[in-house]
Tab-separated table of C-alpha atoms and ligand atoms in Angstrom:
chain	number	residue	atom	x	y	z
A	673	MET	CA	155.224	66.293	75.313
A	674	LYS	CA	157.071	64.717	72.490
A	675	VAL	CA	160.713	64.890	72.481
A	676	GLN	CA	163.575	62.937	70.767
A	677	ALA	CA	165.474	60.737	72.668
A	678	ALA	CA	167.887	57.631	71.953
A	679	VAL	CA	166.626	54.527	72.927
A	680	PHE	CA	167.554	51.424	73.860
A	681	ARG	CA	165.566	48.366	71.571
A	682	LYS	CA	167.568	45.223	71.403
A	683	ALA	CA	170.657	44.112	72.966
A	684	GLY	CA	174.044	44.202	70.625
A	685	GLU	CA	171.815	46.502	68.433
A	686	PRO	CA	172.702	50.337	68.104
A	687	LEU	CA	170.517	52.801	69.745
A	688	VAL	CA	167.309	54.631	68.130
A	689	VAL	CA	167.060	57.898	68.355
A	690	GLU	CA	163.556	58.515	68.009
A	691	GLU	CA	160.288	60.544	68.922
A	692	VAL	CA	159.029	59.422	72.296
A	693	GLU	CA	156.250	61.006	74.526
A	694	LEU	CA	157.245	62.390	77.943
A	695	ARG	CA	154.379	63.146	80.166
A	696	LYS	CA	153.491	65.870	82.447
A	697	PRO	CA	155.555	66.079	86.040
A	698	GLN	CA	153.643	65.008	88.824
A	699	ALA	CA	153.420	66.243	92.310
A	700	GLY	CA	157.443	66.717	93.265
A	701	GLU	CA	158.455	66.348	89.842
A	702	ILE	CA	160.430	68.878	87.374
A	703	LEU	CA	160.826	68.502	83.883
A	704	VAL	CA	164.037	69.536	82.581
A	705	LYS	CA	165.388	70.336	79.055
A	706	ILE	CA	168.951	68.899	78.661
A	707	ARG	CA	171.537	70.743	77.448
A	708	ALA	CA	174.744	68.036	78.033
A	709	SER	CA	175.253	64.501	78.523
A	710	GLY	CA	178.076	62.430	79.144
A	711	ILE	CA	178.337	58.815	77.550
A	712	CYS	CA	179.069	56.026	80.440
A	713	HIS	CA	180.804	53.119	80.211
A	714	SER	CA	176.799	52.019	81.740
A	715	ASP	CA	175.231	52.943	78.769
A	716	ILE	CA	177.110	50.640	76.803
A	717	SER	CA	176.661	47.619	79.292
A	718	VAL	CA	172.838	48.056	78.491
A	719	GLN	CA	173.266	48.356	74.966
A	720	ASN	CA	175.420	45.041	74.544
A	721	GLY	CA	173.628	42.946	77.162
A	722	THR	CA	176.443	42.869	79.713
A	723	MET	CA	173.517	44.368	82.184
A	724	PRO	CA	170.845	42.285	81.034
A	725	ILE	CA	167.778	44.895	81.593
A	726	PRO	CA	165.016	44.423	79.011
A	727	PRO	CA	164.115	47.083	76.491
A	728	PRO	CA	163.320	49.681	75.811
A	729	MET	CA	165.012	52.033	77.666
A	730	VAL	CA	165.911	55.693	77.038
A	731	LEU	CA	169.400	55.639	78.257
A	732	GLY	CA	172.105	58.177	79.538
A	733	HIS	CA	172.398	58.886	83.088
A	734	GLU	CA	174.997	61.767	83.259
A	735	GLY	CA	173.438	64.961	82.468
A	736	ALA	CA	172.651	68.638	83.092
A	737	GLY	CA	170.205	70.686	81.821
A	738	GLU	CA	167.845	73.894	82.617
A	739	VAL	CA	164.691	73.737	84.205
A	740	VAL	CA	161.715	74.219	82.086
A	741	GLU	CA	158.680	73.471	84.326
A	742	VAL	CA	158.233	72.471	88.037
A	743	GLY	CA	155.456	69.998	89.279
A	744	GLU	CA	152.970	70.619	92.462
A	745	GLY	CA	154.978	71.385	95.641
A	746	VAL	CA	158.269	71.749	94.496
A	747	THR	CA	160.252	74.682	96.138
A	748	SER	CA	163.534	73.118	96.035
A	749	VAL	CA	163.968	74.486	92.591
A	750	ALA	CA	162.602	76.908	89.871
A	751	VAL	CA	162.349	77.756	86.032
A	752	GLY	CA	165.387	78.740	84.929
A	753	ASP	CA	167.491	77.115	87.006
A	754	HIS	CA	170.793	75.544	85.813
A	755	VAL	CA	170.474	71.750	87.567
A	756	ILE	CA	173.178	68.629	87.704
A	757	LEU	CA	170.484	65.216	87.263
A	758	ASN	CA	171.516	63.131	90.005
A	759	ASN	CA	171.714	59.539	89.469
A	760	VAL	CA	170.586	58.795	93.164
A	761	PRO	CA	167.813	61.089	95.073
A	762	GLU	CA	168.730	62.799	98.480
A	763	CYS	CA	165.307	63.154	100.590
A	764	GLY	CA	167.143	64.344	103.345
A	765	LYS	CA	164.530	62.930	105.391
A	766	CYS	CA	164.665	58.853	105.562
A	767	PRO	CA	166.809	56.820	107.488
A	768	GLN	CA	169.247	55.872	104.655
A	769	CYS	CA	170.211	59.584	104.143
A	770	HIS	CA	170.862	59.792	107.842
A	771	ASN	CA	172.985	56.488	107.719
A	772	PRO	CA	176.515	57.735	107.090
A	773	ARG	CA	177.370	54.067	105.470
A	774	THR	CA	175.069	54.172	102.269
A	775	ASN	CA	174.180	57.032	99.473
A	776	LEU	CA	170.991	54.757	98.687
A	777	CYS	CA	168.390	57.174	99.890
A	778	ILE	CA	165.028	55.385	100.540
A	779	GLU	CA	163.414	56.976	97.334
A	780	SER	CA	166.045	55.677	94.502
A	781	GLY	CA	163.374	53.616	93.206
A	782	ARG	CA	164.089	55.144	90.131
A	783	ASN	CA	166.797	53.073	89.515
A	784	VAL	CA	166.917	49.659	87.753
A	785	LEU	CA	170.153	48.689	89.447
A	786	THR	CA	168.738	49.285	93.231
A	787	THR	CA	164.590	49.330	92.747
A	788	PRO	CA	164.937	45.392	93.485
A	789	VAL	CA	166.653	45.840	96.823
A	790	LEU	CA	165.027	49.390	98.049
A	791	ARG	CA	161.334	47.758	98.248
A	792	ASN	CA	159.519	50.866	99.307
A	793	SER	CA	160.240	52.050	96.368
A	794	LYS	CA	158.612	51.919	93.277
A	795	TYR	CA	159.818	52.672	89.724
A	796	ARG	CA	157.122	55.404	88.106
A	797	PRO	CA	157.869	55.151	84.198
A	798	PHE	CA	157.722	58.406	82.364
A	799	PHE	CA	158.325	58.191	78.543
A	800	LYS	CA	156.366	56.428	76.241
A	801	THR	CA	157.276	54.823	72.821
A	802	ALA	CA	155.453	55.813	69.541
A	803	GLU	CA	153.848	52.032	70.314
A	804	GLY	CA	152.358	53.082	73.494
A	805	LYS	CA	155.059	51.085	75.633
A	806	ASP	CA	156.780	52.094	78.762
A	807	ALA	CA	160.189	53.029	78.388
A	808	THR	CA	162.431	52.548	81.566
A	809	THR	CA	165.538	54.826	82.542
A	810	LEU	CA	168.850	53.218	83.931
A	811	MET	CA	168.747	55.771	86.786
A	812	THR	CA	166.377	58.135	87.636
A	813	ALA	CA	166.445	60.410	84.467
A	814	GLY	CA	167.170	59.622	80.956
A	815	THR	CA	169.670	61.874	79.495
A	816	PHE	CA	169.793	60.830	75.818
A	817	ALA	CA	166.420	62.626	75.213
A	818	THR	CA	165.847	66.523	74.819
A	819	HIS	CA	163.259	66.603	78.067
A	820	SER	CA	163.308	64.364	81.041
A	821	LEU	CA	161.274	64.549	84.198
A	822	ILE	CA	163.279	64.138	87.442
A	823	ASP	CA	162.398	64.181	90.851
A	824	ALA	CA	163.368	67.594	92.480
A	825	HIS	CA	165.095	65.991	95.554
A	826	THR	CA	167.163	64.457	92.716
A	827	VAL	CA	168.647	67.513	91.233
A	828	THR	CA	171.598	70.004	92.471
A	829	PRO	CA	171.414	73.617	91.268
A	830	ILE	CA	174.112	75.369	89.801
A	831	PRO	CA	175.783	78.636	89.186
A	832	LYS	CA	174.510	79.589	85.969
A	833	ASP	CA	178.764	80.351	84.771
A	834	ILE	CA	179.283	76.205	84.828
A	835	PRO	CA	179.534	75.129	81.389
A	836	PHE	CA	176.399	72.595	80.949
A	837	GLU	CA	179.044	69.930	79.065
A	838	GLU	CA	181.155	69.783	82.706
A	839	ALA	CA	178.511	70.288	84.724
A	840	ALA	CA	176.803	66.821	83.177
A	841	LEU	CA	180.020	64.964	83.880
A	842	ILE	CA	179.845	65.558	87.936
A	843	ALA	CA	176.653	63.013	87.619
A	844	CYS	CA	178.570	60.358	87.326
A	845	GLY	CA	182.113	59.617	86.586
A	846	VAL	CA	183.125	62.351	88.887
A	847	ILE	CA	181.357	61.666	91.742
A	848	THR	CA	181.668	57.844	91.176
A	849	GLY	CA	185.715	58.481	90.793
A	850	ILE	CA	185.796	61.421	93.717
A	851	GLY	CA	183.091	59.607	95.889
A	852	SER	CA	184.801	56.198	96.266
A	853	THR	CA	188.328	58.062	97.378
A	854	HIS	CA	186.312	59.928	100.339
A	855	TYR	CA	183.205	58.231	101.448
A	856	ALA	CA	184.401	54.424	100.495
A	857	ALA	CA	187.753	53.932	101.184
A	858	HIS	CA	188.394	57.173	103.088
A	859	VAL	CA	192.093	57.564	101.368
A	860	SER	CA	194.078	59.057	103.995
A	861	PRO	CA	197.157	61.847	103.526
A	862	GLY	CA	200.712	60.110	102.701
A	863	SER	CA	198.992	57.022	101.688
A	864	SER	CA	199.978	54.880	98.106
A	865	VAL	CA	197.140	54.295	96.141
A	866	ALA	CA	196.425	52.118	92.477
A	867	VAL	CA	193.808	53.220	90.285
A	868	PHE	CA	193.160	50.266	87.320
A	869	GLY	CA	191.088	51.597	84.439
A	870	ILE	CA	192.006	55.119	83.156
A	871	GLY	CA	188.568	56.332	81.803
A	872	SER	CA	186.534	59.280	82.960
A	873	VAL	CA	185.744	57.180	86.665
A	874	GLY	CA	189.550	56.173	87.120
A	875	LEU	CA	190.530	59.529	86.118
A	876	ASN	CA	188.439	61.056	88.912
A	877	VAL	CA	189.504	58.748	91.373
A	878	ILE	CA	192.976	60.016	90.699
A	879	GLN	CA	191.924	63.671	91.485
A	880	GLY	CA	190.270	62.355	94.703
A	881	ALA	CA	193.329	60.807	95.442
A	882	LYS	CA	195.277	63.902	95.179
A	883	ILE	CA	193.137	65.912	97.096
A	884	ALA	CA	192.955	63.142	100.077
A	885	GLY	CA	196.518	63.826	100.136
A	886	ALA	CA	197.458	60.188	98.874
A	887	THR	CA	201.283	60.711	97.691
A	888	VAL	CA	201.643	57.722	95.440
A	889	ILE	CA	199.071	57.214	92.924
A	890	LEU	CA	199.754	54.480	90.488
A	891	ALA	CA	198.203	54.597	87.263
A	892	LEU	CA	197.384	51.316	85.514
A	893	ASP	CA	195.696	50.802	81.963
A	894	ILE	CA	196.547	48.583	78.970
A	895	LEU	CA	196.920	51.345	76.599
A	896	ASP	CA	199.852	53.600	76.659
A	897	SER	CA	197.868	56.563	75.572
A	898	LYS	CA	196.613	56.627	79.152
A	899	GLU	CA	199.584	57.390	80.639
A	900	ALA	CA	199.745	61.836	80.067
A	901	VAL	CA	196.242	62.176	80.494
A	902	ALA	CA	196.530	60.350	83.896
A	903	ARG	CA	199.526	62.295	85.163
A	904	GLN	CA	197.764	65.175	84.028
A	905	PHE	CA	194.940	64.509	86.813
A	906	GLY	CA	197.419	63.257	89.506
A	907	ALA	CA	198.835	60.501	88.861
A	908	THR	CA	202.637	59.892	89.897
A	909	HIS	CA	203.551	56.544	88.361
A	910	PHE	CA	201.698	54.353	85.170
A	911	ILE	CA	202.426	50.904	84.595
A	912	ASN	CA	200.681	48.783	81.609
A	913	PRO	CA	200.206	45.700	83.046
A	914	SER	CA	199.930	44.157	79.965
A	915	LYS	CA	203.619	44.872	79.145
A	916	LEU	CA	205.998	43.798	82.403
A	917	GLU	CA	208.451	42.356	80.582
A	918	GLY	CA	209.273	39.726	83.136
A	919	ALA	CA	208.342	41.618	85.977
A	920	THR	CA	205.846	41.446	88.110
A	921	LEU	CA	203.445	44.032	89.665
A	922	HIS	CA	204.691	43.498	93.019
A	923	SER	CA	208.324	43.867	92.044
A	924	LYS	CA	206.898	47.335	90.177
A	925	ILE	CA	204.914	48.372	93.196
A	926	ALA	CA	208.441	47.370	95.212
A	927	GLU	CA	210.555	49.308	92.718
A	928	ILE	CA	208.126	52.749	93.462
A	929	LEU	CA	207.436	52.124	97.378
A	930	GLY	CA	211.111	51.725	98.057
A	931	GLY	CA	210.533	48.224	99.458
A	932	SER	CA	206.555	47.226	99.814
A	933	ILE	CA	205.201	44.605	97.411
A	934	PHE	CA	201.390	46.448	98.470
A	935	VAL	CA	200.028	49.662	98.270
A	936	ASP	CA	197.145	51.219	100.842
A	937	PHE	CA	194.230	51.367	98.790
A	938	ALA	CA	193.237	50.010	95.208
A	939	PHE	CA	190.249	50.979	93.064
A	940	GLU	CA	189.115	48.720	90.361
A	941	ALA	CA	187.460	50.915	87.590
A	942	THR	CA	186.989	48.824	84.599
A	943	GLY	CA	184.719	45.949	85.281
A	944	ASN	CA	186.639	42.750	85.157
A	945	THR	CA	186.655	40.300	87.749
A	946	GLY	CA	190.134	39.268	86.683
A	947	VAL	CA	191.294	43.052	87.411
A	948	LEU	CA	189.250	43.026	90.734
A	949	GLN	CA	191.251	39.865	91.707
A	950	THR	CA	194.471	41.395	90.778
A	951	ALA	CA	193.491	44.601	92.612
A	952	VAL	CA	192.788	42.467	95.833
A	953	SER	CA	196.388	41.096	95.373
A	954	ILE	CA	198.339	43.803	95.492
A	955	VAL	CA	196.790	45.615	98.394
A	956	HIS	CA	198.189	45.253	101.865
A	957	PRO	CA	197.063	41.926	103.429
A	958	LEU	CA	196.651	43.835	107.251
A	959	SER	CA	195.118	47.132	106.359
A	960	GLY	CA	194.479	46.964	102.620
A	961	GLU	CA	190.913	48.703	100.879
A	962	VAL	CA	189.770	47.708	97.693
A	963	VAL	CA	187.217	49.473	96.240
A	964	ALA	CA	185.300	47.512	93.465
A	965	VAL	CA	183.968	50.652	91.466
A	966	GLY	CA	183.675	49.322	87.704
A	967	ILE	CA	180.457	47.002	87.346
A	968	PRO	CA	180.891	43.401	85.972
A	969	HIS	CA	179.126	41.431	83.815
A	970	PHE	CA	176.205	40.259	86.002
A	971	THR	CA	176.524	36.637	85.284
A	972	SER	CA	180.166	36.514	85.833
A	973	GLU	CA	181.888	35.202	89.164
A	974	THR	CA	185.077	36.296	91.035
A	975	LYS	CA	187.017	33.686	93.377
A	976	PHE	CA	189.663	34.739	96.238
A	977	PRO	CA	191.996	32.320	97.520
A	978	GLY	CA	190.553	31.227	101.045
A	979	PRO	CA	192.816	33.578	103.152
A	980	THR	CA	192.740	36.747	101.240
A	981	PHE	CA	190.628	38.920	103.837
A	982	SER	CA	192.084	36.606	106.995
A	983	LEU	CA	194.301	39.255	108.396
A	984	GLY	CA	192.331	42.146	107.612
A	985	ARG	CA	192.305	43.305	104.221
A	986	THR	CA	188.912	44.237	102.803
A	987	LEU	CA	186.517	44.532	99.903
A	988	ARG	CA	183.807	46.916	99.410
A	989	GLY	CA	181.071	48.060	96.242
A	990	VAL	CA	180.361	51.586	95.342
A	991	LEU	CA	177.066	52.862	93.234
A	992	PHE	CA	177.870	56.640	92.524
A	993	GLY	CA	180.452	56.649	94.928
A	994	ASN	CA	178.725	56.290	97.945
A	995	ALA	CA	178.234	59.904	98.230
A	996	LYS	CA	175.343	61.866	99.087
A	997	SER	CA	174.513	62.826	95.841
A	998	ILE	CA	173.153	66.258	96.226
A	999	THR	CA	175.630	67.327	99.403
A	1000	VAL	CA	178.692	65.846	97.883
A	1001	THR	CA	177.617	67.303	94.558
A	1002	LYS	CA	177.492	70.897	95.928
A	1003	GLN	CA	181.030	70.054	97.410
A	1004	ILE	CA	182.461	68.733	94.209
A	1005	VAL	CA	181.028	72.160	92.522
A	1006	GLU	CA	182.864	74.183	95.262
A	1007	TRP	CA	186.112	72.431	94.572
A	1008	TYR	CA	186.023	72.905	90.798
A	1009	LYS	CA	185.130	76.292	91.048
A	1010	ALA	CA	188.026	76.614	93.226
A	1011	GLY	CA	190.482	75.430	90.646
A	1012	LYS	CA	190.925	71.686	92.496
A	1013	ILE	CA	189.419	69.503	90.348
A	1014	GLN	CA	189.556	68.903	86.428
A	1015	VAL	CA	186.958	68.454	84.511
A	1016	LYS	CA	187.002	69.700	80.850
A	1017	PRO	CA	189.701	67.530	80.033
A	1018	LEU	CA	187.864	64.449	80.528
A	1019	ILE	CA	185.944	65.656	77.541
A	1020	THR	CA	187.424	64.335	74.099
A	1021	HIS	CA	184.866	64.497	71.669
A	1022	ARG	CA	181.211	66.624	71.443
A	1023	LEU	CA	178.191	65.198	69.691
A	1024	THR	CA	174.693	65.338	68.805
A	1025	LEU	CA	172.275	62.893	69.619
A	1026	GLN	CA	172.277	61.897	66.238
A	1027	GLU	CA	175.651	60.604	66.696
A	1028	VAL	CA	175.150	58.949	69.782
A	1029	ASN	CA	176.294	55.683	68.696
A	1030	LYS	CA	179.782	56.584	67.108
A	1031	GLY	CA	180.312	58.052	70.615
A	1032	MET	CA	179.141	54.922	72.217
A	1033	GLU	CA	182.101	53.165	70.015
A	1034	LEU	CA	184.323	55.501	70.459
A	1035	LEU	CA	184.097	55.053	74.509
A	1036	ALA	CA	183.955	51.269	73.711
A	1037	LYS	CA	187.203	50.857	71.972
A	1038	GLY	CA	188.815	52.846	74.360
A	1039	GLU	CA	189.707	55.952	72.053
A	1040	ALA	CA	187.325	58.466	73.974
A	1041	VAL	CA	187.315	59.336	77.541
A	1042	ARG	CA	184.080	61.155	77.850
A	1043	PRO	CA	182.303	61.918	74.564
A	1044	VAL	CA	179.387	64.362	75.119
A	1045	ILE	CA	175.933	65.012	73.780
A	1046	LEU	CA	175.247	68.730	73.072
A	1047	PHE	CA	171.656	70.191	72.658
A	1048	ASP	CA	170.791	73.281	71.835
B	330	ZN	ZN1	177.873	56.109	84.451
B	331	ZN	ZN1	166.508	60.032	101.703
């Protein structure tokens, strides 16, 4: 079928909204009519060349929609179901689905980040451009498109009363932030947490830390305008690290904690390697945990002083919050319905697919938390 999609054609250039061909769902796959898609920093990282990925690619990986066709053998979802399009599968059967240390199911082949390390998994393109070339997708689906294919074990069915625009954001920003606090760092009650970068992911780290019972949640961003929204999501303190005015981050932390110059947990959600170094330097040298959530430029490098980790401090990475995709999405939907987490305030702009480049610009400039593309 012919569908409209926003296609990455050349690094540094705007996406092109054009007609592409989408094949029929094969066994185990479903066809989803996309109803909403958030725009994420990772989409910008492909568009501007930070992630050096060959075009053409249908971007968008934070979507929700309605199942309109199912392939052979699909029983877990039916036509008419509303679903969140997850970014990693959860087949529930493979060794990795049974391994509590990773969320990357062996079936994660529709994901250009994991395909190179999951050799059993094959990327099967499903979009073709007008000139007949395969267009890949960054993650499992291309959600900057009116329709997309996805494997049935990579979607989470949701109640029909959840607005698509809010459901969409759970697929990346929400699960990444909340997952990082629960399934990567295991934030504990009474702990102190620092969050660098107050975008959608950072705000979700904040609300994840709050659910986990952290009592000090320090938000850090170089834009003062982020303070109000950070506090709305549960931050107890805010620091603009570009305006320390003679103080140091350690002395500011000592003021907040009443003595200690170190926090228990830090989350780096900017993708800047210099910020990652700072995050590591402010967690406790004996027990502090840092999670590198943001994805840095692929050619960048990071250095730490030799003894940085010698006493027990740890640094780890995550992809989508190290959260088992369907299991944790269901948990997040429960928290959402119970009013424990907020999603709507993340949405700062509502756009059409034709306006995708405007949304990318707003996000890149820090003027938007989440621009969302809405489809009819
Ligand atoms: Zn994302
Ligand atoms: Zn699996």
